[in-house]
Coordinates of C-alpha atoms in Angstrom, one line a residue:
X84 CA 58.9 85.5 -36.0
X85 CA 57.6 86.3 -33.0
X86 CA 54.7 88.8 -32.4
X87 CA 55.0 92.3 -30.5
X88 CA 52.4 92.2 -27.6
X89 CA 49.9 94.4 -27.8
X90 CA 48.6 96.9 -25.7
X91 CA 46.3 95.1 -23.9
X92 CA 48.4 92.3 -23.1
X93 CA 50.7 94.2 -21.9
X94 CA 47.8 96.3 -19.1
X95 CA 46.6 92.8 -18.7
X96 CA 50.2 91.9 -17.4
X97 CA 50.9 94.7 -15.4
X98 CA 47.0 94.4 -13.7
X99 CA 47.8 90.4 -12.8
X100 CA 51.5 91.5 -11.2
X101 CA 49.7 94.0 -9.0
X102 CA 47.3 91.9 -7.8
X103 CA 50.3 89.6 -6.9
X104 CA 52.1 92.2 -5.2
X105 CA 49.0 93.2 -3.1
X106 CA 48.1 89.6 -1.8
X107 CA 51.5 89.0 -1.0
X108 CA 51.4 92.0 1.0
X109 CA 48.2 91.3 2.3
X110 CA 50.1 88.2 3.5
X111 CA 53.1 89.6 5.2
X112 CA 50.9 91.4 7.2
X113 CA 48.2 89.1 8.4
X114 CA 51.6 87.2 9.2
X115 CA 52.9 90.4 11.1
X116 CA 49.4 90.6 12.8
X117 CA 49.5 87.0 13.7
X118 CA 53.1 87.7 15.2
X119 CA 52.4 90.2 17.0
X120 CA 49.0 88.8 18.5
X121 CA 51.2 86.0 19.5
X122 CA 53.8 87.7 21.0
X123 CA 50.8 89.8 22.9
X124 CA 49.2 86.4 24.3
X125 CA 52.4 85.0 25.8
X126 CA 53.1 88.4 27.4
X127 CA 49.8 87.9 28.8
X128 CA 50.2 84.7 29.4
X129 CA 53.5 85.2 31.9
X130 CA 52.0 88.8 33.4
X131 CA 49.2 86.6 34.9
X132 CA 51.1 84.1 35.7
X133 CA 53.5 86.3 37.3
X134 CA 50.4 88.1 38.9
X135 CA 49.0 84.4 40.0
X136 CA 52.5 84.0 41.7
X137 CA 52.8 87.2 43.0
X138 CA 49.3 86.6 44.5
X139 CA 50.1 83.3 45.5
X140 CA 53.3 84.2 47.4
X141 CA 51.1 87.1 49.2
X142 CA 48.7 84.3 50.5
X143 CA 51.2 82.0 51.4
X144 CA 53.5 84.8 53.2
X145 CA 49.9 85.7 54.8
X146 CA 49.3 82.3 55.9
X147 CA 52.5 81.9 57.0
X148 CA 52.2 85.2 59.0
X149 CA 49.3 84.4 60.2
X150 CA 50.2 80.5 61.6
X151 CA 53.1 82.4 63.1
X152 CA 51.2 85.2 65.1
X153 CA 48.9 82.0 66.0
X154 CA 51.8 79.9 67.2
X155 CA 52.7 83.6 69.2
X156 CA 49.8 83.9 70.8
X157 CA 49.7 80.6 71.6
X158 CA 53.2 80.7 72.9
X159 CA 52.4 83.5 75.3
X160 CA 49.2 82.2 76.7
X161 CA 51.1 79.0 77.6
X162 CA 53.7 81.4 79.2
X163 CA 51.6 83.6 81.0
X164 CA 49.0 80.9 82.0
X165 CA 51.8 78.4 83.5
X166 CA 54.2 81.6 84.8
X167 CA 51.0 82.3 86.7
X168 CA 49.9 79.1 87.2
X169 CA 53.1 78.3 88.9
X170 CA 53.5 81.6 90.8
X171 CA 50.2 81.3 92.3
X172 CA 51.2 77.7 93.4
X173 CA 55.2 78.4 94.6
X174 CA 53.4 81.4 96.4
X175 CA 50.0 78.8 97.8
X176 CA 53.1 76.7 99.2
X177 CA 55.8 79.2 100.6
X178 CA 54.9 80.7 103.8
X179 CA 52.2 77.9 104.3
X180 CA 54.7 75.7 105.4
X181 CA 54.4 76.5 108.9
X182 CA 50.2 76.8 108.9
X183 CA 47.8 74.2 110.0
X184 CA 46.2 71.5 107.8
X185 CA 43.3 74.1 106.8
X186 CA 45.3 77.2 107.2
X187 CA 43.7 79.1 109.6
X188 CA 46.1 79.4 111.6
X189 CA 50.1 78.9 112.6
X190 CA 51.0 75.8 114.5
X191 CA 52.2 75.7 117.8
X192 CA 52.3 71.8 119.2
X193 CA 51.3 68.3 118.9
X194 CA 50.9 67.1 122.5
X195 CA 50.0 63.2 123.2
X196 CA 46.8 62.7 125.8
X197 CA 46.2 60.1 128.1
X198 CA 43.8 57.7 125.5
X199 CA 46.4 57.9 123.0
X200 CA 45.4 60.2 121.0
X201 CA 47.2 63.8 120.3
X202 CA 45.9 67.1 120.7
X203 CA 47.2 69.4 117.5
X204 CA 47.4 73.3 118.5
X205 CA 47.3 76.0 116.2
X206 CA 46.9 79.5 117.3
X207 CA 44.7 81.4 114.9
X208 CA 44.6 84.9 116.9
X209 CA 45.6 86.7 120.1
X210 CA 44.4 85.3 123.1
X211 CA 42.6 82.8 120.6
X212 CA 43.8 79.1 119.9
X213 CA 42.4 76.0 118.3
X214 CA 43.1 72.1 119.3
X215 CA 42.5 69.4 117.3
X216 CA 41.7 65.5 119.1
X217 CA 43.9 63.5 116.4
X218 CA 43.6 59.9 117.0
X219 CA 45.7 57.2 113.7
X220 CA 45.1 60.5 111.8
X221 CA 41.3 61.2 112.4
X222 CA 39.8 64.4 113.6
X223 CA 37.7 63.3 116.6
X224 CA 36.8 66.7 117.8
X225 CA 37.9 70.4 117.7
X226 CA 38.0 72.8 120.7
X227 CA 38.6 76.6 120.3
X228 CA 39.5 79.4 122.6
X229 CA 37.6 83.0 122.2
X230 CA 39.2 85.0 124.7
X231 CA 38.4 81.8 127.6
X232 CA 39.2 78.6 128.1
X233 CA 38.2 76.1 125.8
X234 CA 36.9 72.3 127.8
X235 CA 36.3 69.0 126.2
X236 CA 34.3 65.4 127.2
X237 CA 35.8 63.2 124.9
X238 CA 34.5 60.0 125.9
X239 CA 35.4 60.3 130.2
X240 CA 39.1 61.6 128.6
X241 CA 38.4 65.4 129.8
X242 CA 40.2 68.6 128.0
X243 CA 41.6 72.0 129.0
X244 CA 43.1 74.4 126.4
X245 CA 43.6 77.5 128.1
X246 CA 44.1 81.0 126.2
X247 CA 47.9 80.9 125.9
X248 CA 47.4 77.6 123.8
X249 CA 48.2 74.8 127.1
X250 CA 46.4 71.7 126.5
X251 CA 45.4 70.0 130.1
X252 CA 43.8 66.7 129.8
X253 CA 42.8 63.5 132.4
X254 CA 40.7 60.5 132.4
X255 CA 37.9 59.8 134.4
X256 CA 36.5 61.4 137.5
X257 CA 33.3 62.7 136.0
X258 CA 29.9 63.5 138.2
X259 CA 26.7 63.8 136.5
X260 CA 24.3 66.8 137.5
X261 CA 22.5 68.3 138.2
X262 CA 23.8 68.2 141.8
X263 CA 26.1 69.9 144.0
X264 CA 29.7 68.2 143.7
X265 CA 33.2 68.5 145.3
X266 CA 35.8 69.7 142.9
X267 CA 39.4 69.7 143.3
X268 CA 41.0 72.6 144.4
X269 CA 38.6 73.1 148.0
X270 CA 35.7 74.4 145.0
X271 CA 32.3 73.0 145.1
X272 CA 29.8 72.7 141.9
X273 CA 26.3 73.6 141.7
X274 CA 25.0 72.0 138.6
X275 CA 21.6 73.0 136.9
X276 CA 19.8 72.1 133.8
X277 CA 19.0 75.4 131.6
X278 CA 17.4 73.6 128.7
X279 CA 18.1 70.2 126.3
X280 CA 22.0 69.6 126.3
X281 CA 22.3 73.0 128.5
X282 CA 23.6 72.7 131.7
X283 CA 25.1 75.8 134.3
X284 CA 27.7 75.0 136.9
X285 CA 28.1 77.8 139.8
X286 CA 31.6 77.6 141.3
X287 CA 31.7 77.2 145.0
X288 CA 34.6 78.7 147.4
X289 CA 34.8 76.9 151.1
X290 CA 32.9 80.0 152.0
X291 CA 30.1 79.1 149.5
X292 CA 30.5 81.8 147.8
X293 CA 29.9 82.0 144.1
X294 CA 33.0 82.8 142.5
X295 CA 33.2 81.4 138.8
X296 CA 30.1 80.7 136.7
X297 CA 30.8 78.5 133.4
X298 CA 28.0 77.4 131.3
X299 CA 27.5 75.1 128.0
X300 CA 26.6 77.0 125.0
X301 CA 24.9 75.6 121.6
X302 CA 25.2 72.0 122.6
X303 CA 29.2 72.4 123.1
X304 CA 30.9 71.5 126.5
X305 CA 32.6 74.2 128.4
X306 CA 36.4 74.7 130.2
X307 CA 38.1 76.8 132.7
X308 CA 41.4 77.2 134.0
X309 CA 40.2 78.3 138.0
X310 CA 43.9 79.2 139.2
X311 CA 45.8 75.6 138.7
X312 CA 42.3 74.0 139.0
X313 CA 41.2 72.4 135.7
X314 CA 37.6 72.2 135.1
X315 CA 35.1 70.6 132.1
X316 CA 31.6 70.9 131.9
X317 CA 29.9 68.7 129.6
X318 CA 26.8 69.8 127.3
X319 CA 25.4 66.2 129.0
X320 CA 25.8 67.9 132.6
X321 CA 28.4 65.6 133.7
X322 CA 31.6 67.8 135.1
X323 CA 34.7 66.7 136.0
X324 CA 38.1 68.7 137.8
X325 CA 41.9 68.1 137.8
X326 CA 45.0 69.4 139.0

């Protein structure tokens, strides 16, 4: 037969159940913490990554923003620079068309002289003109009216332009002062020397009157137009006359 248990077997039974209970229960919820931590990391986990992305995109989308303002900016200083740029130039060659070489003034002829050369004329104001001696496309010399008569010794190959832009021009027939000399025209010459490459010539009438004084100015030779009666001083003091 078996024996009842006894009293204390029996607490002894009961204490060893509720121990089991209470560490099972400890287990289910160190099991429910460890869930839940988990659960708690990988929300983590994705909010910062979604926050890195988030953060990412915003830098990229700056970036990108800011490449594309870059590549506007850029865009419109090439526009405006070259829209300029090209305005300034389509405006530097419209209405300079008809201008001389160093556009000072508007052209008027291109008349051939006796050496071969060619006398360019531009007038660059009223009463005011400007001839360039153009020989196989060299600039020999420049004469310019200033309110008078412009005269040129080009080597015994003598120049006239008169105010209204007429180019006169013969060879030879040059006398070298000082002196008194016969002109064409019925006009006599009194030449004098005024200083180093300065000469003064006092135009004669049959009469002898003085009726015409022209005279060389800083070192340049001098011309008149005496009624029909073409006249070039030199700075040299040779003068010469033609009709």
């Amino acid at each position: 037969m078996r024996s009842k248990p006894t009293a204390l077997a029996a607490h002894t039974a009961l204490t060893a159940r509720r121990r089991r209970t209470l560490r099972m229960a400890a287990v289910a919820l160190t099991a429910a913490a460890g869930l839940s931590l988990t659960a708690c990391s990988g929300s983590d986990d994705n909010g910062a990554k979604s926050v890195g992305n988030a953060a990412a995109a915003e830098s990229n989308g700056s970036a990108s923003g800011a490449a594309a303002q870059g590549q506007g900016a850029d865009a419109k200083t090439g526009t405006e620079t070259g829209g300029k740029a090209g305005t300034k130039s389509a405006g530097a060659r419209s209405g300079r068309a008809n201008r001389s070489g160093d556009g000072s003034g508007t052209a008027v002829s291109n008349l051939p002289l006796p050496d071969g050369s060619e006398a360019r004329v531009t007038k660059v104001g009223d009463q005011n003109f400007r001839a360039k001696i153009v020989d196989k496309g060299d600039v020999l010399a420049t004469i310019e009216t200033h309110d008078a008569a412009a005269g040129l010794d080009a080597n015994d190959m003598f120049v006239v332009l008169t105010t209204d832009g007429r180019v006169h021009a013969w060879m030879g027939g040059g006398q070298s002062g000082p002196g008194t000399f016969a002109l064409k025209g019925g006009f006599d010459a009194k030449v004098t020397k005024v200083g180093e490459l300065h000469y003064r010539a006092q135009l004669l009438d049959r009469d002898g009157k003085v009726v015409d004084t022209i005279e060389t100015a800083d070192q340049h030779d001098v011309g008149v137009d005496a009624n029909g009666v073409y006249i070039v001083l030199s700075n040299g003091g040779i003068i010469s006359s033609h009709d």
